[in-house]
Coordinates of C-alpha atoms in Angstrom, one line a residue:
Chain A
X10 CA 0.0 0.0 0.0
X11 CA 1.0 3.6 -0.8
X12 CA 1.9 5.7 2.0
X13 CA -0.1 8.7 2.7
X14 CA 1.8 11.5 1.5
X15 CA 1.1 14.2 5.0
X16 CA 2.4 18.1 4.4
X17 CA 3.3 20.1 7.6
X18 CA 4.6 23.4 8.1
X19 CA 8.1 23.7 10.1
X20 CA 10.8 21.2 9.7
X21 CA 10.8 17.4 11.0
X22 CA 10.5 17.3 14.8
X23 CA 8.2 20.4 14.8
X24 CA 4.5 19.2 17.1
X25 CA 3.1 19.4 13.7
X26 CA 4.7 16.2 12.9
X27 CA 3.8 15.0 16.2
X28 CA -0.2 15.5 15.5
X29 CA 0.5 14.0 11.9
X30 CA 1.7 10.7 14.6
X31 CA -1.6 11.5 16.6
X32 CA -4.1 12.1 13.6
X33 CA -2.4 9.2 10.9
X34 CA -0.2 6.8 13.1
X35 CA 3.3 5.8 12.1
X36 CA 2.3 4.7 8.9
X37 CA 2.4 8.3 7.0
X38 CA 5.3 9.8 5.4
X39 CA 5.5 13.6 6.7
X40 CA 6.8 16.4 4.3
X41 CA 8.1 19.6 5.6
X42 CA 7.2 23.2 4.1
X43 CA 8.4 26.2 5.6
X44 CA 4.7 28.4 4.6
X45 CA 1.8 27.8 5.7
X46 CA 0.6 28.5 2.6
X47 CA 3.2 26.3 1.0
X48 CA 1.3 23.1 2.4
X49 CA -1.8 24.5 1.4
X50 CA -0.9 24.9 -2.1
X51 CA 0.8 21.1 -2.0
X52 CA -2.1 20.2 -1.4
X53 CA -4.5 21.5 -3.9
X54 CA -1.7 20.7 -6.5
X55 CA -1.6 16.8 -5.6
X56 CA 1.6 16.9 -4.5
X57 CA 0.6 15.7 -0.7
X58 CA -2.4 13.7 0.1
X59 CA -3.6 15.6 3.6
X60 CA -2.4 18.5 5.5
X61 CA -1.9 18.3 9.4
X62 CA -2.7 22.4 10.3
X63 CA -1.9 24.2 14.0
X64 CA -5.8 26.3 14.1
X65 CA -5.4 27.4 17.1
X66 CA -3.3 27.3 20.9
X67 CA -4.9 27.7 24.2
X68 CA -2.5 30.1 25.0
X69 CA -1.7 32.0 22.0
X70 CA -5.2 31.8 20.6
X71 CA -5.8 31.2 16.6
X72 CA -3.5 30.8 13.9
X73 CA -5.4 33.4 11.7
X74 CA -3.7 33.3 8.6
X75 CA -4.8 29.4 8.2
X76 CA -8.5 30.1 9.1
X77 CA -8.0 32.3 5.6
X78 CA -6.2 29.5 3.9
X79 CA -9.1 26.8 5.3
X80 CA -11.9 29.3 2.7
X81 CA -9.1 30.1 0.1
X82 CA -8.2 26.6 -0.6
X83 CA -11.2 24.1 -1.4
X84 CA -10.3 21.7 2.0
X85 CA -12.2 19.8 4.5
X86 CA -11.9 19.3 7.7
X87 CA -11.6 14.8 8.5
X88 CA -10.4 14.6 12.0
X89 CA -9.0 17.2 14.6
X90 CA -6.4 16.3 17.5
X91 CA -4.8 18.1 20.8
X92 CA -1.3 18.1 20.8
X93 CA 0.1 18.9 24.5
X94 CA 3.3 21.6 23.7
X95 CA 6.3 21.1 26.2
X96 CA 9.4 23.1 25.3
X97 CA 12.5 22.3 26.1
X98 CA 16.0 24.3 26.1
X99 CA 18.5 22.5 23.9
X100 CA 21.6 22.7 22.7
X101 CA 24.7 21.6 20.7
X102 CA 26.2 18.8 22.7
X103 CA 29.2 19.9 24.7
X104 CA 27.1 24.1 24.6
X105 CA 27.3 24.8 28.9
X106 CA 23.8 26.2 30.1
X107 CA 25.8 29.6 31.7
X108 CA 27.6 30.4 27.9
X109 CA 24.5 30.7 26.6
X110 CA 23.2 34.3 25.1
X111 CA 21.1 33.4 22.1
X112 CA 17.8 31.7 21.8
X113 CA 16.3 30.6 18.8
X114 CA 12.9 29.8 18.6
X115 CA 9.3 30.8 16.9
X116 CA 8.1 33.7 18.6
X117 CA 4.9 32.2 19.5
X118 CA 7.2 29.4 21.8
X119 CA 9.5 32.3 22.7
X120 CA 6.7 34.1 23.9
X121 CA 5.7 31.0 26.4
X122 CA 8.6 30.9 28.2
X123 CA 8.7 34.9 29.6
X124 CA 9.5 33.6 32.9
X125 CA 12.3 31.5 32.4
X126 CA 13.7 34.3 30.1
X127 CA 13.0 36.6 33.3
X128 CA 15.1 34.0 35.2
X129 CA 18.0 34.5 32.8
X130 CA 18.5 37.8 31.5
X131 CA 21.2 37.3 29.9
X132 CA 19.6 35.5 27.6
X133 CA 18.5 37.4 24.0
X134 CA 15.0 35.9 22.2
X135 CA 15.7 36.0 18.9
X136 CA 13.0 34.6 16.6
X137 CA 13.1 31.9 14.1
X138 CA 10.4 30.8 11.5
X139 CA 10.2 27.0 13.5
X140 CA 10.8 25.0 16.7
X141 CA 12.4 22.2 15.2
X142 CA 14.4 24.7 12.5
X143 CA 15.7 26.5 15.3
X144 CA 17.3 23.1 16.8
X145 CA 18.6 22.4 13.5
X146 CA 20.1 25.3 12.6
X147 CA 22.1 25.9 16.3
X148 CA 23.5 21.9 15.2
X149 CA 24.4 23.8 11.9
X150 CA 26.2 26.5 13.2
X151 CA 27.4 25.3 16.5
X152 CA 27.8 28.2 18.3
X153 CA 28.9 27.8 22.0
X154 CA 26.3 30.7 22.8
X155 CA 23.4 29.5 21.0
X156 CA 20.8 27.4 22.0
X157 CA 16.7 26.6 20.9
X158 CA 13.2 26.2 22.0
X159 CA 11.4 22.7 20.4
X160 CA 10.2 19.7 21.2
X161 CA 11.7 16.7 22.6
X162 CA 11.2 14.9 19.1
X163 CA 13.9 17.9 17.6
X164 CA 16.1 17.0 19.8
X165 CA 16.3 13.6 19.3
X166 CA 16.0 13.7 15.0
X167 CA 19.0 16.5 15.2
X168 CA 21.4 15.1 18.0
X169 CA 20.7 17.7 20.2
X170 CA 21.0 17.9 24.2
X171 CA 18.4 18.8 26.2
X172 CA 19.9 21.4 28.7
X173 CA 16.0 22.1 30.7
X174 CA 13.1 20.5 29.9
X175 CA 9.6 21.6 30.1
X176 CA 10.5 25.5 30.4
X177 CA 7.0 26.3 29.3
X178 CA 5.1 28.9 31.5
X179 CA 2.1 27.5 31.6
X180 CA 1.2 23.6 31.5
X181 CA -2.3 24.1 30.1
X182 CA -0.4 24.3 26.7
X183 CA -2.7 23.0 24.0
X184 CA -2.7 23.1 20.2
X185 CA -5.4 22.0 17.9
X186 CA -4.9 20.7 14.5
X187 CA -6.8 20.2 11.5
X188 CA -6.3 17.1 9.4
X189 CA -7.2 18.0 6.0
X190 CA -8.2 17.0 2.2
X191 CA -9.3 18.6 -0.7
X192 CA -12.8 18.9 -0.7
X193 CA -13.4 16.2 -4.0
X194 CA -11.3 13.6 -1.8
X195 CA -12.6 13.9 1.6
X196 CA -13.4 10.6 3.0
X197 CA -17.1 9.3 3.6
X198 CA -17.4 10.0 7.2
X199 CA -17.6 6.8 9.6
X200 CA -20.0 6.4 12.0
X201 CA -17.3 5.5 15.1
X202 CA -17.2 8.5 16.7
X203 CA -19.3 9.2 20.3
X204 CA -19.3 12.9 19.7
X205 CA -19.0 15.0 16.0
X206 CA -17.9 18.8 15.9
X207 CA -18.8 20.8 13.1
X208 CA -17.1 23.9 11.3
X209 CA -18.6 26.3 9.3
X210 CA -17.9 30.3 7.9
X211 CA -20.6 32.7 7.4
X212 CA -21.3 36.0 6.6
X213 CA -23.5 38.3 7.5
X214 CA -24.8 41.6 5.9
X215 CA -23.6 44.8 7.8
X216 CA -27.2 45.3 9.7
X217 CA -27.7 45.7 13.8
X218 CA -28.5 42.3 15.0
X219 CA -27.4 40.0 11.9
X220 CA -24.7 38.4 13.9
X221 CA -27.3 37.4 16.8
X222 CA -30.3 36.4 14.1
X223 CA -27.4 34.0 12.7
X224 CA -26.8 32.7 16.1
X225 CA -30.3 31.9 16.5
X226 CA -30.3 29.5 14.1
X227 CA -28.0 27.4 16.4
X228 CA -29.0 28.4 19.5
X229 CA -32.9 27.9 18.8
X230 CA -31.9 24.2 18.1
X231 CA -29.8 24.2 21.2
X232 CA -26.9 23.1 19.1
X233 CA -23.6 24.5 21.2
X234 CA -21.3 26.7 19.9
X235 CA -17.7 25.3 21.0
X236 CA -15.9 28.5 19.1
X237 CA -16.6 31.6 17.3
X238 CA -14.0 34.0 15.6
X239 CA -14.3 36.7 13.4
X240 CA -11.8 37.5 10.7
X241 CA -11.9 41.0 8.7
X242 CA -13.2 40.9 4.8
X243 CA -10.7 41.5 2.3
X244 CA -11.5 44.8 0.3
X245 CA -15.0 45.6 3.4
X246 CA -13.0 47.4 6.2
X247 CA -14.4 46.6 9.4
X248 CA -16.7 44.1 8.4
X249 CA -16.2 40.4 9.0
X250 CA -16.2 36.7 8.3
X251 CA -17.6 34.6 11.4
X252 CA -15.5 31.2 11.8
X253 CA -17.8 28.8 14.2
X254 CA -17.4 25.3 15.5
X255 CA -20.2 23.4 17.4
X256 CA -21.5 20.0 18.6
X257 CA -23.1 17.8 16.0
X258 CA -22.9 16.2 12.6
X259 CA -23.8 18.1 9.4
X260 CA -26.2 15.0 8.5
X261 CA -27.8 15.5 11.8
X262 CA -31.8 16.6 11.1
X263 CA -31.6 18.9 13.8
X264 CA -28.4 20.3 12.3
X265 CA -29.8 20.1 8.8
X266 CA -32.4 22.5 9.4
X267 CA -30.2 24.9 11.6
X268 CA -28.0 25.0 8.8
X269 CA -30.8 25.4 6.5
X270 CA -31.9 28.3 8.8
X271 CA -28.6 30.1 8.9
X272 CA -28.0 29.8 5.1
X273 CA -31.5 32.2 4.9
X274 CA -30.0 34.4 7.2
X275 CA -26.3 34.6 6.0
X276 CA -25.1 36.1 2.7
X277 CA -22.7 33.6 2.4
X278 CA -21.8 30.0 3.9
X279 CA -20.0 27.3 3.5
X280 CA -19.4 24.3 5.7
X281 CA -15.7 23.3 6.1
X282 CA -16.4 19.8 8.0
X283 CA -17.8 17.6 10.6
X284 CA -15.5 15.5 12.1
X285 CA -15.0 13.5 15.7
X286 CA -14.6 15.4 18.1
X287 CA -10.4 15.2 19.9
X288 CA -10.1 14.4 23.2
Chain B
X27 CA 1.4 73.9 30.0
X28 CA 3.6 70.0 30.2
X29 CA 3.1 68.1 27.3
X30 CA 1.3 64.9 27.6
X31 CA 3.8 61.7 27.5
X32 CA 2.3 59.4 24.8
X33 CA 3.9 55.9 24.6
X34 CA 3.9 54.2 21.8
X35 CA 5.4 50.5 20.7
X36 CA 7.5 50.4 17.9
X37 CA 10.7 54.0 17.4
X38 CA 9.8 57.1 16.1
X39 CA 8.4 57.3 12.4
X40 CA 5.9 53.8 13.2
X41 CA 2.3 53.7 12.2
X42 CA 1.4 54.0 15.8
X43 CA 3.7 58.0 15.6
X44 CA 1.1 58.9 13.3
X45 CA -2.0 57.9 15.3
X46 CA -0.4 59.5 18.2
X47 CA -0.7 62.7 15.8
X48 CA -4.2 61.6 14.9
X49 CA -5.1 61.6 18.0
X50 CA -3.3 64.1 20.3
X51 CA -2.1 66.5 17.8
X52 CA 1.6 67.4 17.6
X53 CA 1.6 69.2 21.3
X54 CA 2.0 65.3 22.7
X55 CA 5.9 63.9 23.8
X56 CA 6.0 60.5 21.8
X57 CA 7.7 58.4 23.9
X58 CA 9.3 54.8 22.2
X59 CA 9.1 51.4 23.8
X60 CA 10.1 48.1 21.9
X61 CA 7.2 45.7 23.0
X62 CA 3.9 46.7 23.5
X63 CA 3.8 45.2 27.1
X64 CA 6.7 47.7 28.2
X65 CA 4.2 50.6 26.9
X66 CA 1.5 49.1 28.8
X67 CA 3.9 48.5 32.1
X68 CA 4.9 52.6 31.5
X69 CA 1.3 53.8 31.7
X70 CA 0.6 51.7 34.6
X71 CA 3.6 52.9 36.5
X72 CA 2.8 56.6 35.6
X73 CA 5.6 56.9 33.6
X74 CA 3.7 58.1 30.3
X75 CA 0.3 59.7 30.7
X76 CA -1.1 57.6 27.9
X77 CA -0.7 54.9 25.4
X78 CA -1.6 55.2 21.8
X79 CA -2.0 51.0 20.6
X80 CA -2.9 49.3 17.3
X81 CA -5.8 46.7 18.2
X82 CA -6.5 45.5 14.6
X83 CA -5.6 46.1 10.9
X84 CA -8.0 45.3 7.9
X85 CA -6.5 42.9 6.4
X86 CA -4.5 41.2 9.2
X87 CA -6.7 41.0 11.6
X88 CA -6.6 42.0 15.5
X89 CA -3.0 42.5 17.4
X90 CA -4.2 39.9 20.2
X91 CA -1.5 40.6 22.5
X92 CA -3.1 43.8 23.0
X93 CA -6.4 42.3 23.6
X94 CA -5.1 40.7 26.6
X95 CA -3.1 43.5 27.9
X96 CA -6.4 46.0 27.7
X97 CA -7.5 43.0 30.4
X98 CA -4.6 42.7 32.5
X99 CA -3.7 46.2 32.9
X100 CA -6.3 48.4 34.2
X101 CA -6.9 50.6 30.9
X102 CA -10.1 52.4 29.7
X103 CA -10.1 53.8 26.0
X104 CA -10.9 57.2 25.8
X105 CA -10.5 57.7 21.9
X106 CA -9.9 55.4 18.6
X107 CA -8.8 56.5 15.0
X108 CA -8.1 54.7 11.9
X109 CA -4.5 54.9 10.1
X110 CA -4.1 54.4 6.5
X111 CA -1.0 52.1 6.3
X112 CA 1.3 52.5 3.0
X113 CA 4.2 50.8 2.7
X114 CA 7.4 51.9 0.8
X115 CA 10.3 50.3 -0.2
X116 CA 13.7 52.7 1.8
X117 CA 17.0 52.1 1.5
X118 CA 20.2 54.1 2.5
X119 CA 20.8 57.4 -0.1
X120 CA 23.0 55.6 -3.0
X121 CA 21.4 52.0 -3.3
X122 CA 20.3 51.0 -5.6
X123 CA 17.0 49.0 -6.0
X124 CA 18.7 46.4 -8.7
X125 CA 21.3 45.8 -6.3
X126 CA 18.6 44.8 -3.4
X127 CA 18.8 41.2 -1.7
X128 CA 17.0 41.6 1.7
X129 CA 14.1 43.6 2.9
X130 CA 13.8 44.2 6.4
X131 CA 10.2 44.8 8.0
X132 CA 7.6 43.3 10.5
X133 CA 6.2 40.5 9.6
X134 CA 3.0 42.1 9.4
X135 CA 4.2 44.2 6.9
X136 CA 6.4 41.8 4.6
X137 CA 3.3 39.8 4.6
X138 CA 1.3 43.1 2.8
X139 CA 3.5 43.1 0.1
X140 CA 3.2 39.3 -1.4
X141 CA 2.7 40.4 -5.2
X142 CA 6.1 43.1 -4.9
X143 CA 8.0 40.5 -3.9
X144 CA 6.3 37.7 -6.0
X145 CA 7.6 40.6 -9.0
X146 CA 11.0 40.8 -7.2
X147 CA 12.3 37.3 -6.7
X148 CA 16.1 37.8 -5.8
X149 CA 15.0 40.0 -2.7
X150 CA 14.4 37.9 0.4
X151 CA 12.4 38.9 3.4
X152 CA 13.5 39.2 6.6
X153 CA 11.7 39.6 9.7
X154 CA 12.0 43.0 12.0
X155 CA 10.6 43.5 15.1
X156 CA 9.4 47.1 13.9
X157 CA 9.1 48.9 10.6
X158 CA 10.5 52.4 11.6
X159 CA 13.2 50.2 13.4
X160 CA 14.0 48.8 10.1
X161 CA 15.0 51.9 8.4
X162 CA 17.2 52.8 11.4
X163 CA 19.0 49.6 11.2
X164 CA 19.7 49.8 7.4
X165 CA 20.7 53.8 7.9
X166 CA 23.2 52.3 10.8
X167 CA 24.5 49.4 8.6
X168 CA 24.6 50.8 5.1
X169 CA 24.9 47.8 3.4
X170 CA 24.4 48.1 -0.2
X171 CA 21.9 45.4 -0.4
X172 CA 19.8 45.8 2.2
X173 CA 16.3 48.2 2.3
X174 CA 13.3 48.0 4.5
X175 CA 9.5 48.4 4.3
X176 CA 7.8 51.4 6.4
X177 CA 6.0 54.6 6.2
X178 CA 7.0 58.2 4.2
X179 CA 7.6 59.6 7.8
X180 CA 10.2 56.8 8.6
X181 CA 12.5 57.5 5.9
X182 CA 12.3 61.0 6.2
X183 CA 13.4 60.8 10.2
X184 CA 16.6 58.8 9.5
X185 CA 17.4 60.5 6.0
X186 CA 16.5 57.4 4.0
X187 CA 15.5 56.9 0.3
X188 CA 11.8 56.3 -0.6
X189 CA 12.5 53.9 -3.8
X190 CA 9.4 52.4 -4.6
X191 CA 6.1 53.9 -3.4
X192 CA 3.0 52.1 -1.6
X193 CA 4.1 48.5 -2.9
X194 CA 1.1 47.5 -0.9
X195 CA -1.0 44.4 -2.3
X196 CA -4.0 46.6 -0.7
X197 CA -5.1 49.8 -0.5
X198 CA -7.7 48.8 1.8
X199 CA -5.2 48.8 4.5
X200 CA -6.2 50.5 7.4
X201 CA -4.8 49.8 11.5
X202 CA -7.5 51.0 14.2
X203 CA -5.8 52.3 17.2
X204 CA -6.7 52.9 20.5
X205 CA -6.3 55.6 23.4
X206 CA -5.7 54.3 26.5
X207 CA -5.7 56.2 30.3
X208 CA -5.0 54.4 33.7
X209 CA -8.5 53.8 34.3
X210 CA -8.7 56.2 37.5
X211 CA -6.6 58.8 35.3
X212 CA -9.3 58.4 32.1
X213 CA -10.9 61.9 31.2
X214 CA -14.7 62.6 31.7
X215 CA -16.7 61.9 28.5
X216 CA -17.1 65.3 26.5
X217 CA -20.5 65.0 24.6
X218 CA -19.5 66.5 21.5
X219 CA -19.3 63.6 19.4
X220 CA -22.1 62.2 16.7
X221 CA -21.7 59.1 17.3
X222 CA -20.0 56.9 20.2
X223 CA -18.8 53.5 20.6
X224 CA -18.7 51.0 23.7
X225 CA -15.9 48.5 24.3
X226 CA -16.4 45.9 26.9
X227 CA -15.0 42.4 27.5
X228 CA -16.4 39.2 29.0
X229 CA -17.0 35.3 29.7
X230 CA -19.5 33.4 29.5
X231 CA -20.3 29.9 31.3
X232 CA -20.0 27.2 29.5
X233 CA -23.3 25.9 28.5
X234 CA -25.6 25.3 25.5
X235 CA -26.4 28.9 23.9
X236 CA -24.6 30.8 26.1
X237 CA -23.2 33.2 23.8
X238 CA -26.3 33.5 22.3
X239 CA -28.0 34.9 25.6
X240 CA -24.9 37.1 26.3
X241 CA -25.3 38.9 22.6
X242 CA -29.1 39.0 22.8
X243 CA -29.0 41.4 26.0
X244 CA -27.3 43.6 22.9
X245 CA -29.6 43.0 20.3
X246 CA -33.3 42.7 21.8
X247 CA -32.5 46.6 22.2
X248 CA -31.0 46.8 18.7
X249 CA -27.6 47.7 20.0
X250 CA -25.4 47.5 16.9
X251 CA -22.2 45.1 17.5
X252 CA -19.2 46.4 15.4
X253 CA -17.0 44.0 16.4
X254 CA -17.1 40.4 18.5
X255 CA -13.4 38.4 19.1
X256 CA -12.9 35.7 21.1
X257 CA -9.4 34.8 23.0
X258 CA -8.0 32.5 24.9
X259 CA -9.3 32.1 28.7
X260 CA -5.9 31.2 30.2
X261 CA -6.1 28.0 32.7
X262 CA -9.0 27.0 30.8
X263 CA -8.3 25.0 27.4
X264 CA -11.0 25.7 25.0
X265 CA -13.2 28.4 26.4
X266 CA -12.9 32.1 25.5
X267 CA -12.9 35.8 26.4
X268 CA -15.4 37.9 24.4
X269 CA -14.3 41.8 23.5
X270 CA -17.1 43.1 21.9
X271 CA -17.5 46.7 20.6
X272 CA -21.1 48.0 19.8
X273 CA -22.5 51.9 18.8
X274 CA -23.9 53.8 21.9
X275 CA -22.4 55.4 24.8
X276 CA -22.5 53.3 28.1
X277 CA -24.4 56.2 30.3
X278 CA -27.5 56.1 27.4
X279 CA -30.2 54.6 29.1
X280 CA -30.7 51.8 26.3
X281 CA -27.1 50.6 26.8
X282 CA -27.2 51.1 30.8
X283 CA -30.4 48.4 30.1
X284 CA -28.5 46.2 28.4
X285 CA -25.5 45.9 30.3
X286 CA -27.3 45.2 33.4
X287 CA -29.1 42.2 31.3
X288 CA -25.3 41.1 30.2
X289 CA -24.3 41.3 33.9
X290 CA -26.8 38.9 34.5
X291 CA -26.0 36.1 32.0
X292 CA -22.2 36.5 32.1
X293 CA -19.8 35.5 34.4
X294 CA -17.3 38.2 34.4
X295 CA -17.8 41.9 32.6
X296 CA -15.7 44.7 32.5
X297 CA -16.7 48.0 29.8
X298 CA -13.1 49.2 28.6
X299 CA -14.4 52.5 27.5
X300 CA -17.4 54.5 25.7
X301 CA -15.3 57.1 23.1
X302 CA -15.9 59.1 20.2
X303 CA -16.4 56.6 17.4
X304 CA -13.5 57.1 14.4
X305 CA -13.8 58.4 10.9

């Protein structure tokens, strides 16, 4: 059997390739892209077969750029998994924790770890476009002054040393990934699942009250909303597209006719997805 | 008469120099930080007398970070105004724009330019913590291959080179900042204005339709939301902050109603600020 050809942004070792393990199993072979919207346009070219896509972090809230790529791209959300993110200080072998000056990391995991930084203010943040990049690249140089922010997956695939482990802030540290396919090759969905989440985009027209009317459409039919985020409209300053996730499966008839409901009272929709819900 | 300090994130010749003008006129000291929770820390500590901060931009979206600090500092907004961002392309007097090979910016801003630099293959991007900052570094280094993205004000304060003009994907490219007081320090309302908006923030519990109930205390007396975003709720994976903005002033009687009703049906609610609304 052919492997399943999975696209994730940030080099190997990055907790992308970690929710590919989660969301695929072993069994998928994972291909790096440094853009988002590189993996994105892998993917509507054929080159990959799914994409494995951060959404959002408990901490650090969306990853808004890929909510545009989720309508720009014709995908569709199959599955969704937690990844728990632990960072870890590492380093060249032989690189002593006290020489150290420089810290390579993305800014997002940079940004987690303010109070080890205030610990150690000798240390500079300096950012990087990746985790796992930034454990590769101090391995690269080898700098006794340089050390990076990643995952213990980095740095074992580099050769790295772990010099502190789990220098996070805060331990409720949660990502959320998509697994995704083009919308023509989207599998049938299965009927395994205990609990199904659906996401959807909307508009609304620029009235007082459209936001809530759409709402009602859920809410009337007690459906519950597990996230809503706006996003601005390209080229309609201020106004904006709603992103929502909630409880239930688009072939649901109680979901059917909210849906139905909210398509009368939104100027555009589109659904992106149901999927089982992540743990 | 002392000029009012005005903090702002980012050196001299930013976006956020011209809201300051926007907003206070050119009587105000603008005073420089690097991150945008130093300018916060300043104002608490009294040592600027406001802050002028960029919440959101049209096509990017909303500056999070400062979402959270309006929370976690004790802020009120006492004024917003829209900036029209252009970008140029600056370099040190005497480069050359054939010879050009990186282009420093903020992300933000890099990312506003895709089709010049789809045009311009051989120059690579590279990430800035500021725009304004960019210029000065280029102007310090004088490399011959090395320009940066920011406004007409920014190369005219360090003596740099405009070479290409608004190479903006967008001209719908506006940032919204806002006004900020120490809450006990915030002025009383004048009530000159046409029109005012509200800002407030809050959760909700975590139940069926509970952002439905929340929003309709808004819209069963047709207060018109401008803007709903949802962030994070630290310590609590997967449920959300809501900062909503609406039109009306929070001492009208309608809105007075309304919030009362919110009170009721959300856990936590704090207004931010009723001000003038922008042009």
């Amino acid at each position: 059997m052919k492997k399943q050809r999975a696209g994730i942004q940030g080099e190997l070792g990055a907790f992308s390739q970690e929710a590919a393990r989660q969301l695929l199993g072993n069994q998928a072979q994972v291909i790096p892209f440094q853009r988002f919207d590189q993996v994105f346009g892998a993917l509507r070219a054929g080159k990959i077969d799914v994409a494995v896509i951060p959404m959002e972090n408990t901490l650090a809230g969306s990853v808004h750029e890929n909510y545009d790529h989720l309508l720009n791209f014709d995908v569709r959300i199959a599955a969704e998994t937690n990844v728990r993110i632990v960072h870890n200080l590492i380093a060249p072998p032989g690189v002593r924790f006290k020489d150290i000056r420089k810290v390579y990391s993305h800014p997002v995991a940079l940004n987690q770890c303010l109070r080890f930084f205030a610990r150690h203010p000798k240390m500079e943040r300096v950012s990087f476009y990746d985790t796992a990049g930034a454990v590769k690249m101090v391995m690269e140089e080898r700098n006794s002054d340089a050390a990076a922010i990643a995952s213990r997956v980095a740095a074992s695939i580099y050769g790295a040393k772990i010099l502190r482990r789990s220098i996070e802030d805060d331990r409720h540290n949660f990502t959320r990934f998509f697994l995704l396919y083009r919308r023509k090759d989207a599998p049938r969905r299965t009927t395994h699942a205990r609990q199904w989440k659906t996401s959807l985009v909307f508009t609304t027209r620029n009235v007082p009250g459209a936001l809530f009317r759409a709402l009602s459409a859920l809410a009337l039919r007690d459906v519950n909303l597990t996230k809503i985020e706006s996003r601005p409209l390209r080229g309609k300053p201020w106004e904006y597209l709603f992103y929502v996730d909630f409880l239930g499966r688009e072939d649901d008839p109680r979901v059917e006719k909210a849906l139905g409901h909210l398509a009368e009272v939104a100027d555009f929709l589109r659904v992106l997805g149901s999927y089982p819900r992540g743990r």
